[in-house]
Coordinates of N, CA and C in Angstrom, one line a residue:
L6 N 248.5 81.2 203.7 CA 248.5 82.1 205.4 C 247.2 81.0 205.9
A7 N 246.0 81.3 205.2 CA 245.4 80.3 205.7 C 245.7 79.3 205.5
G8 N 246.2 78.2 204.4 CA 246.2 76.9 204.7 C 247.8 76.4 205.6
D9 N 248.3 77.4 206.0 CA 249.0 77.2 206.8 C 248.5 77.5 209.1
A10 N 247.7 78.2 208.7 CA 246.7 78.7 209.7 C 246.0 76.9 210.1
D11 N 245.7 76.6 209.3 CA 244.5 75.0 209.2 C 245.3 74.0 209.7
V12 N 246.3 73.8 208.6 CA 247.8 73.0 209.7 C 248.1 73.2 210.4
Q13 N 248.5 73.7 211.2 CA 249.0 74.4 212.3 C 247.9 73.9 213.6
S14 N 246.2 74.1 213.1 CA 245.4 73.8 213.9 C 244.6 72.3 213.9
V15 N 245.3 71.0 212.9 CA 245.5 70.5 213.0 C 246.7 69.2 213.7
Q16 N 247.4 70.2 213.6 CA 248.7 69.4 214.5 C 248.9 69.7 215.8
I17 N 247.9 71.1 215.6 CA 248.0 71.3 217.7 C 246.5 70.2 217.9
Q18 N 245.2 70.2 217.4 CA 244.0 69.1 217.8 C 245.2 67.8 217.3
S19 N 246.1 66.9 216.9 CA 246.4 66.1 217.2 C 247.1 65.7 218.4
V20 N 248.3 66.9 218.3 CA 249.4 66.8 220.1 C 248.1 66.6 221.2
S21 N 247.5 67.7 221.3 CA 246.5 67.3 221.8 C 245.9 66.3 222.6
A22 N 245.2 65.7 221.2 CA 244.6 64.2 221.3 C 245.8 63.2 221.8
G23 N 246.9 63.0 221.4 CA 247.7 62.4 221.2 C 248.5 62.4 223.0
G24 N 248.5 63.9 223.2 CA 249.1 64.2 224.9 C 248.1 63.7 225.3
E25 N 246.5 63.7 225.5 CA 245.9 63.5 226.2 C 246.1 61.7 226.7
K26 N 246.3 61.5 225.9 CA 246.5 59.8 226.2 C 247.8 59.8 226.7
F27 N 248.7 60.6 226.2 CA 250.3 59.5 226.8 C 250.4 60.7 227.6
A28 N 250.4 61.8 227.6 CA 250.5 63.0 229.0 C 251.0 62.1 230.4
P29 N 250.4 61.6 230.9 CA 250.5 61.2 232.2 C 252.1 60.4 232.2
V30 N 252.3 59.3 232.0 CA 253.3 58.9 230.6 C 254.7 59.5 230.6
V31 N 254.3 60.2 230.0 CA 255.8 61.6 229.2 C 255.8 61.9 230.8
R32 N 254.6 62.7 231.3 CA 255.3 63.8 232.2 C 256.2 63.1 233.5
K33 N 255.5 61.2 233.6 CA 255.6 61.4 234.5 C 257.6 61.0 234.2
Y34 N 258.1 60.9 233.0 CA 259.9 59.9 233.2 C 259.9 61.5 232.9
A35 N 259.8 62.5 232.4 CA 260.5 63.5 231.6 C 260.6 64.1 233.4
E36 N 259.7 64.4 234.3 CA 260.9 65.4 235.2 C 261.1 64.0 236.1
K37 N 261.0 63.2 235.9 CA 262.4 62.8 236.5 C 263.7 62.1 236.2
F38 N 263.5 62.9 234.8 CA 264.4 62.7 233.4 C 265.0 64.4 233.8
G39 N 264.1 64.7 233.7 CA 265.0 66.6 233.3 C 264.2 66.6 232.5
V40 N 263.3 66.4 231.7 CA 263.3 66.9 229.8 C 261.8 67.2 230.0
D41 N 262.0 68.3 229.1 CA 260.5 69.9 228.9 C 259.6 68.1 228.0
W42 N 258.1 68.1 229.2 CA 257.6 66.9 228.2 C 256.9 67.8 226.6
V43 N 256.9 69.3 226.8 CA 255.6 69.5 226.0 C 256.6 69.0 224.3
L44 N 258.0 69.2 224.9 CA 259.1 68.7 223.7 C 259.3 67.1 223.8
V45 N 259.2 66.5 224.2 CA 258.5 64.8 224.3 C 257.8 65.0 223.1
L46 N 256.7 65.9 223.3 CA 255.5 65.6 222.5 C 255.3 65.6 221.5
A47 N 256.3 66.9 220.9 CA 256.9 67.8 219.6 C 257.6 66.0 219.3
V48 N 258.0 65.6 220.2 CA 259.2 64.2 219.3 C 258.3 62.9 219.1
M49 N 258.0 63.3 219.7 CA 256.3 61.6 219.1 C 255.8 62.1 218.3
Q50 N 255.0 63.6 218.5 CA 254.2 63.7 216.4 C 255.4 63.5 215.6
Q51 N 256.5 64.2 215.9 CA 257.3 63.4 214.8 C 257.9 62.0 214.2
E52 N 258.3 61.9 215.3 CA 258.5 60.6 215.0 C 257.3 59.2 214.7
S53 N 256.3 59.0 215.6 CA 255.0 57.9 215.1 C 253.3 58.9 214.8
R54 N 253.8 60.7 215.4 CA 252.3 60.3 214.9 C 250.7 59.7 216.2
F55 N 252.2 59.5 217.2 CA 251.2 58.6 218.7 C 250.6 57.6 218.0
D56 N 251.3 56.7 216.8 CA 251.1 55.2 216.7 C 251.6 54.6 217.3
R57 N 251.6 53.5 219.0 CA 251.7 53.3 219.7 C 252.7 51.7 218.9
N58 N 251.9 51.7 217.7 CA 252.8 50.4 216.5 C 253.4 50.7 215.5
A59 N 253.6 52.5 215.6 CA 254.8 52.5 214.8 C 255.7 51.9 213.9
L60 N 256.4 51.6 212.7 CA 257.9 51.0 213.0 C 257.8 50.8 211.4
S61 N 259.6 51.7 211.3 CA 260.0 52.4 210.1 C 260.8 51.2 209.3
H62 N 261.0 52.0 208.0 CA 261.5 50.4 207.0 C 263.1 50.1 207.9
K63 N 263.7 51.3 208.1 CA 265.2 50.0 209.2 C 264.7 50.1 210.7
G64 N 263.1 49.7 210.8 CA 263.4 49.3 212.6 C 262.9 49.5 213.4
A65 N 263.1 50.8 213.2 CA 262.7 51.5 214.7 C 261.3 51.2 215.4
F66 N 260.9 51.4 216.8 CA 259.5 50.8 216.7 C 259.3 51.9 218.0
G67 N 257.8 51.8 217.6 CA 256.6 52.5 218.4 C 256.7 54.3 218.8
L68 N 256.1 54.7 219.8 CA 256.1 56.1 220.3 C 257.0 56.9 219.4
M69 N 258.3 56.3 220.3 CA 259.4 57.4 220.3 C 260.3 56.2 219.6
Q70 N 260.3 56.2 217.8 CA 260.9 55.1 217.4 C 262.5 55.1 217.5
I71 N 263.0 54.2 218.2 CA 263.4 53.8 219.3 C 264.8 52.2 218.4
M72 N 265.6 52.8 218.0 CA 266.1 52.1 217.5 C 266.6 50.7 217.8
P73 N 266.5 49.5 216.6 CA 266.9 48.1 217.6 C 268.0 48.5 218.6
Q74 N 269.3 48.4 217.8 CA 270.8 48.4 218.7 C 270.1 49.4 219.8
T75 N 269.3 50.4 219.7 CA 269.5 51.8 220.0 C 268.6 51.2 222.0
R76 N 267.6 50.6 221.5 CA 266.9 49.7 222.0 C 267.5 48.6 223.1
L77 N 268.4 48.3 222.6 CA 268.5 46.6 223.7 C 269.9 47.0 224.6
E78 N 270.8 48.7 224.3 CA 271.4 49.6 225.4 C 270.2 49.7 226.3
L79 N 269.2 50.5 225.8 CA 268.2 51.0 226.7 C 267.5 50.4 227.7
E80 N 267.3 49.1 227.3 CA 266.4 48.2 227.4 C 267.4 47.9 229.1
E81 N 268.9 47.3 228.7 CA 269.8 46.9 229.6 C 269.8 48.5 230.0
K82 N 270.3 49.4 230.6 CA 270.5 50.7 230.8 C 269.2 51.3 232.0
L83 N 267.9 50.6 231.2 CA 267.4 50.9 232.5 C 266.3 49.7 233.2
G84 N 266.9 48.8 232.7 CA 267.0 47.4 234.2 C 265.1 47.5 233.1
V85 N 265.4 47.2 231.8 CA 263.4 46.6 231.9 C 263.8 46.0 230.2
D86 N 262.5 44.6 230.7 CA 263.0 43.9 229.8 C 262.4 43.9 228.5
E87 N 261.5 44.8 228.4 CA 261.3 45.8 226.7 C 261.3 46.4 227.2
T88 N 261.4 47.7 225.3 CA 260.6 48.7 225.6 C 260.1 48.4 224.4
L89 N 258.8 48.2 224.3 CA 258.4 47.9 222.6 C 256.6 48.1 224.0
T90 N 256.3 48.5 224.7 CA 255.3 48.6 225.0 C 255.1 49.9 225.0
P91 N 254.4 50.4 225.2 CA 253.8 52.4 225.6 C 254.3 53.0 226.4
R92 N 254.8 51.9 227.5 CA 255.6 53.6 229.2 C 257.2 53.0 229.1
N93 N 257.2 51.5 228.5 CA 258.5 51.7 228.8 C 259.6 52.3 227.1
N94 N 258.5 52.2 226.1 CA 258.7 53.0 225.2 C 259.3 53.8 224.6
I95 N 258.0 55.0 225.7 CA 258.1 56.1 226.2 C 259.1 56.7 227.6
K96 N 259.5 55.8 227.7 CA 261.0 56.4 229.7 C 262.2 55.4 228.3
A97 N 261.9 54.7 227.9 CA 263.4 54.0 226.7 C 264.1 56.1 226.3
G98 N 262.7 56.0 225.6 CA 262.7 57.6 224.8 C 263.3 58.7 225.4
I99 N 262.7 59.3 226.7 CA 262.9 60.1 227.2 C 264.0 60.0 227.9
Y100 N 264.6 59.6 228.2 CA 265.8 58.6 228.9 C 267.2 59.0 227.9
H101 N 266.8 58.5 226.4 CA 268.0 58.6 225.2 C 268.2 60.3 225.0
L102 N 267.3 61.1 224.9 CA 267.2 62.0 224.7 C 267.5 63.5 226.2
K103 N 267.3 62.5 227.3 CA 268.2 63.3 228.3 C 270.0 63.1 228.5
R104 N 270.2 61.4 227.7 CA 271.7 61.4 227.6 C 272.7 62.0 226.9
L105 N 271.9 62.2 225.7 CA 272.3 62.6 224.6 C 272.5 64.1 224.6
S106 N 271.6 64.6 224.8 CA 271.8 66.2 226.2 C 273.1 66.2 226.3
R107 N 273.5 65.9 227.4 CA 274.3 65.9 228.5 C 276.1 66.1 227.9
S108 N 275.7 65.5 226.6 CA 276.9 65.6 225.6 C 277.2 66.9 224.5
F109 N 275.9 68.1 224.8 CA 276.0 69.3 224.6 C 276.1 70.1 225.5
S110 N 276.0 69.6 227.0 CA 275.9 70.4 228.1 C 277.0 71.8 228.0
S111 N 278.0 72.6 227.3 CA 278.7 73.7 227.4 C 277.8 74.4 225.9
S112 N 277.2 73.5 225.4 CA 276.1 75.1 224.4 C 275.0 75.6 225.5
S113 N 274.6 76.9 224.5 CA 273.2 77.3 225.3 C 272.3 76.8 224.8
E114 N 271.4 76.5 226.0 CA 270.2 76.1 226.0 C 269.5 75.4 225.0
E115 N 269.3 76.4 224.3 CA 268.8 76.4 223.0 C 268.8 75.8 222.2
D116 N 270.7 75.8 221.7 CA 271.2 74.6 221.1 C 271.3 73.2 221.2
Q117 N 271.1 73.3 222.6 CA 271.6 72.1 223.4 C 270.4 71.0 223.2
T118 N 269.3 72.0 222.9 CA 267.7 71.3 222.5 C 268.1 70.9 221.1
R119 N 268.4 71.5 220.5 CA 269.0 71.8 218.4 C 269.9 70.3 218.7
L120 N 270.5 70.4 219.1 CA 272.0 70.1 219.0 C 271.4 68.4 219.0
T121 N 270.3 68.0 220.9 CA 270.3 67.1 221.3 C 268.7 66.5 219.9
L122 N 268.1 66.8 219.2 CA 267.5 66.6 218.6 C 268.1 66.0 217.4
A123 N 269.0 66.6 217.3 CA 270.2 66.2 215.2 C 270.4 64.8 215.8
A124 N 270.9 65.4 217.4 CA 271.7 63.3 217.3 C 270.2 62.3 218.0
Y125 N 269.7 62.6 218.3 CA 268.7 61.9 218.0 C 267.6 61.2 217.1
N126 N 268.1 62.3 215.6 CA 268.1 61.7 214.6 C 268.6 60.6 213.7
A127 N 270.1 61.8 213.5 CA 271.3 61.1 213.0 C 272.2 60.0 214.0
G128 N 272.3 59.7 214.2 CA 273.2 59.6 215.9 C 273.7 60.6 216.6
L129 N 274.3 60.1 217.4 CA 275.3 61.4 218.6 C 276.6 61.0 217.9
S130 N 277.0 59.7 216.9 CA 277.9 59.7 216.7 C 278.9 60.8 215.1
R131 N 277.3 61.3 214.5 CA 277.3 62.1 213.0 C 277.2 63.5 213.3
I132 N 276.6 63.7 214.7 CA 277.0 65.4 215.3 C 278.4 65.2 215.5
F133 N 278.9 64.7 216.1 CA 280.6 64.8 216.7 C 281.1 64.9 215.8
D134 N 280.6 64.1 214.7 CA 281.5 64.7 213.2 C 281.7 65.7 212.4
A135 N 279.8 66.2 212.7 CA 279.8 67.4 211.9 C 280.5 68.5 213.7
Q136 N 280.5 68.2 214.6 CA 281.5 69.2 215.2 C 282.5 69.6 215.2
D137 N 283.6 68.0 215.0 CA 284.8 68.3 214.3 C 285.1 68.8 213.0
V138 N 284.5 68.8 211.9 CA 284.4 69.8 210.5 C 284.2 71.4 211.9
A139 N 283.0 71.5 212.2 CA 282.9 73.1 212.5 C 284.3 73.4 212.9
A140 N 284.5 72.2 214.0 CA 286.2 73.5 214.8 C 286.9 73.5 214.0
H141 N 287.3 72.6 212.7 CA 287.9 72.5 211.7 C 287.6 74.0 210.8
L142 N 286.9 74.6 210.7 CA 286.0 75.2 210.3 C 286.7 77.5 210.8
G143 N 287.0 76.8 212.2 CA 286.8 78.4 212.9 C 285.4 78.3 213.3
E144 N 284.7 77.9 213.8 CA 283.3 77.6 213.7 C 282.6 76.7 215.7
D145 N 282.4 78.0 216.4 CA 281.4 77.1 216.8 C 280.6 75.7 217.5
P146 N 281.6 75.0 217.6 CA 280.8 73.2 217.2 C 280.2 73.3 217.9
R147 N 280.3 74.9 219.7 CA 278.8 74.1 220.7 C 277.4 74.8 220.4
T148 N 277.6 74.8 218.8 CA 275.8 75.3 218.2 C 275.2 74.9 217.8
W149 N 273.8 74.8 217.4 CA 273.4 74.2 216.1 C 273.4 74.9 214.4
K150 N 274.5 76.1 214.7 CA 274.3 77.3 213.2 C 275.4 76.4 212.7
A151 N 276.5 76.1 213.5 CA 278.0 75.7 212.5 C 277.7 74.3 212.9
V152 N 276.8 73.5 213.2 CA 276.7 72.0 213.3 C 275.8 72.2 212.2
R153 N 274.8 72.5 211.7 CA 274.2 72.6 210.6 C 274.9 72.4 209.1
A154 N 275.6 74.0 209.3 CA 276.3 73.9 208.3 C 277.2 73.1 208.1
A155 N 277.6 72.8 209.1 CA 278.9 71.4 208.5 C 278.1 70.6 208.0
L156 N 276.9 69.9 208.3 CA 276.5 68.6 208.0 C 276.7 67.6 206.6
P157 N 276.1 68.5 206.1 CA 276.1 68.6 204.6 C 277.7 68.5 203.7
L158 N 278.6 68.8 205.1 CA 280.2 68.4 204.3 C 280.9 66.9 204.5
L159 N 279.5 66.0 205.6 CA 280.3 64.8 205.4 C 279.9 64.2 204.9
S160 N 279.1 64.7 203.6 CA 279.5 63.7 201.6 C 280.7 63.6 202.1
R161 N 280.9 62.0 200.6 CA 281.7 61.2 200.2 C 282.5 62.4 199.0
R162 N 281.4 63.5 198.5 CA 282.4 64.6 197.7 C 283.0 65.4 198.7
Y163 N 283.6 66.0 199.6 CA 284.1 66.4 200.5 C 285.5 65.9 201.0
Y164 N 285.6 64.7 200.9 CA 287.3 63.4 201.1 C 287.7 64.0 200.6
T165 N 288.2 65.2 200.3 CA 289.8 66.0 200.6 C 289.1 67.4 201.9
L166 N 288.6 67.2 202.7 CA 288.2 67.9 203.7 C 288.4 67.0 205.3
H167 N 287.6 65.7 204.6 CA 288.3 64.7 205.9 C 289.4 64.4 205.7
Q168 N 290.2 64.4 205.3 CA 291.6 64.3 205.3 C 292.4 65.2 205.6
Q169 N 291.9 66.5 205.9 CA 292.4 66.8 207.0 C 292.2 67.6 208.6
V170 N 290.6 66.8 208.6 CA 289.9 66.6 210.1 C 290.9 65.6 210.3
W171 N 290.3 64.5 209.6 CA 290.5 63.0 210.6 C 291.9 62.5 210.0
A172 N 292.7 61.5 211.1 CA 293.9 60.6 210.4 C 293.3 59.3 209.9
E173 N 292.3 59.3 209.6 CA 291.4 58.2 208.8 C 291.1 58.9 207.6
G174 N 291.1 60.0 207.5 CA 290.7 60.0 206.2 C 289.0 60.3 205.4
Q175 N 288.0 60.3 206.5 CA 287.0 59.9 206.5 C 286.2 60.4 207.9
P176 N 285.0 60.8 207.6 CA 284.2 60.5 209.3 C 284.3 59.4 209.5
R177 N 284.7 59.5 211.4 CA 284.2 58.1 212.3 C 282.7 57.6 212.2
A178 N 281.6 58.2 211.5 CA 280.6 56.9 211.4 C 279.8 57.1 210.7
G179 N 281.0 57.3 209.0 CA 281.5 56.9 208.0 C 280.2 58.7 207.7
Y180 N 280.8 58.2 205.3 CA 279.9 59.2 204.9 C 278.4 59.6 204.7
F181 N 278.0 60.9 205.1 CA 276.0 60.8 205.6 C 275.8 61.9 204.9
T182 N 274.7 61.8 203.8 CA 274.1 62.2 203.0 C 272.5 62.6 203.6
D183 N 272.1 62.0 204.6 CA 270.7 62.6 204.8 C 271.0 64.0 205.2
W184 N 271.7 64.3 205.5 CA 271.6 65.4 205.9 C 270.5 66.6 206.1
R185 N 269.8 66.2 204.9 CA 268.4 67.2 204.6 C 267.3 66.9 205.3
Q186 N 267.3 65.9 205.7 CA 266.2 65.2 207.1 C 266.4 65.4 207.5
T187 N 267.7 65.0 208.7 CA 268.3 65.5 209.8 C 267.8 67.4 210.0
T188 N 268.5 68.2 209.3 CA 268.0 69.2 209.6 C 266.2 69.8 209.4
N189 N 265.8 69.4 208.5 CA 264.5 69.5 208.5 C 263.5 68.7 209.8
Y190 N 264.0 67.7 209.8 CA 263.8 67.3 211.7 C 263.4 68.3 212.4
V191 N 264.8 68.5 212.5 CA 265.2 69.9 213.7 C 264.4 70.6 213.8
D192 N 264.3 71.4 212.2 CA 263.3 72.5 212.6 C 261.5 72.1 212.3
R193 N 261.0 71.0 212.5 CA 259.4 70.6 212.6 C 259.4 70.3 214.2
I194 N 260.1 69.7 214.7 CA 259.9 69.5 216.0 C 260.0 70.9 216.7
V195 N 260.9 71.6 216.2 CA 261.2 73.3 216.7 C 259.7 74.0 216.6
E196 N 259.8 74.0 215.2 CA 258.2 74.9 215.0 C 256.9 74.3 216.1
N197 N 256.8 73.0 216.1 CA 255.6 72.2 216.9 C 255.6 72.3 217.9
F198 N 257.0 72.6 218.5 CA 257.6 72.5 220.2 C 256.7 74.5 220.2
G199 N 256.8 74.9 219.7 CA 256.8 76.1 220.2 C 255.0 76.8 219.9
H200 N 254.8 75.8 218.7 CA 253.3 75.3 219.0 C 251.8 74.9 219.9
Y201 N 252.4 73.5 220.7 CA 252.4 73.1 221.0 C 252.7 73.1 223.2
D202 N 253.3 74.3 222.7 CA 253.9 75.8 224.1 C 253.0 76.2 224.5
V203 N 252.3 76.3 223.4 CA 251.7 77.6 223.9 C 250.5 76.8 224.1
A204 N 249.4 75.7 222.7 CA 248.3 75.3 223.6 C 248.1 74.6 224.3
I205 N 249.3 73.5 225.0 CA 249.1 72.7 225.9 C 248.6 72.6 227.0
R206 N 250.5 73.8 227.6 CA 250.8 73.7 228.7 C 249.9 74.4 229.4

């Protein structure tokens, strides 16, 4: 338990340092787009550890780790020439979070947050596929609990289920095997958000 407390202390110190540096920009665009600024910091911590030059093996770049294809779309939507600089990367990431959250407006606030985070990580189409499976199984697709349980069912081994859900016989976004990464991602951000909310708000 002491070890866990030490880790949490380091995490809080890390986000406090990162938050101090980027807080003005995060607050500005979080307020503009209606997103919780502390949640944005928790996402940023998970995505890039506040490294403005972070680059993933899939090509996601910057503080908010925006994928190349998404980056081009966001640049057009926001009317900016690039989303590589920290300010524009943060702006685009927050706008993207808000845009994703609108897809889950019928969910409770808690479920909406978790579904939005899952979509930010796995892609909105993946979460829609999981919602289709959840609905087919008689669960409430508006809840993170139902979607979380449905995500593993998007892998190829459940092809017979897919044939019952979709006329095409498979998930619209293709088979999905990284569901553990997505559920862990959501869990870590929600946990860190709780720590940061107490420490820095």
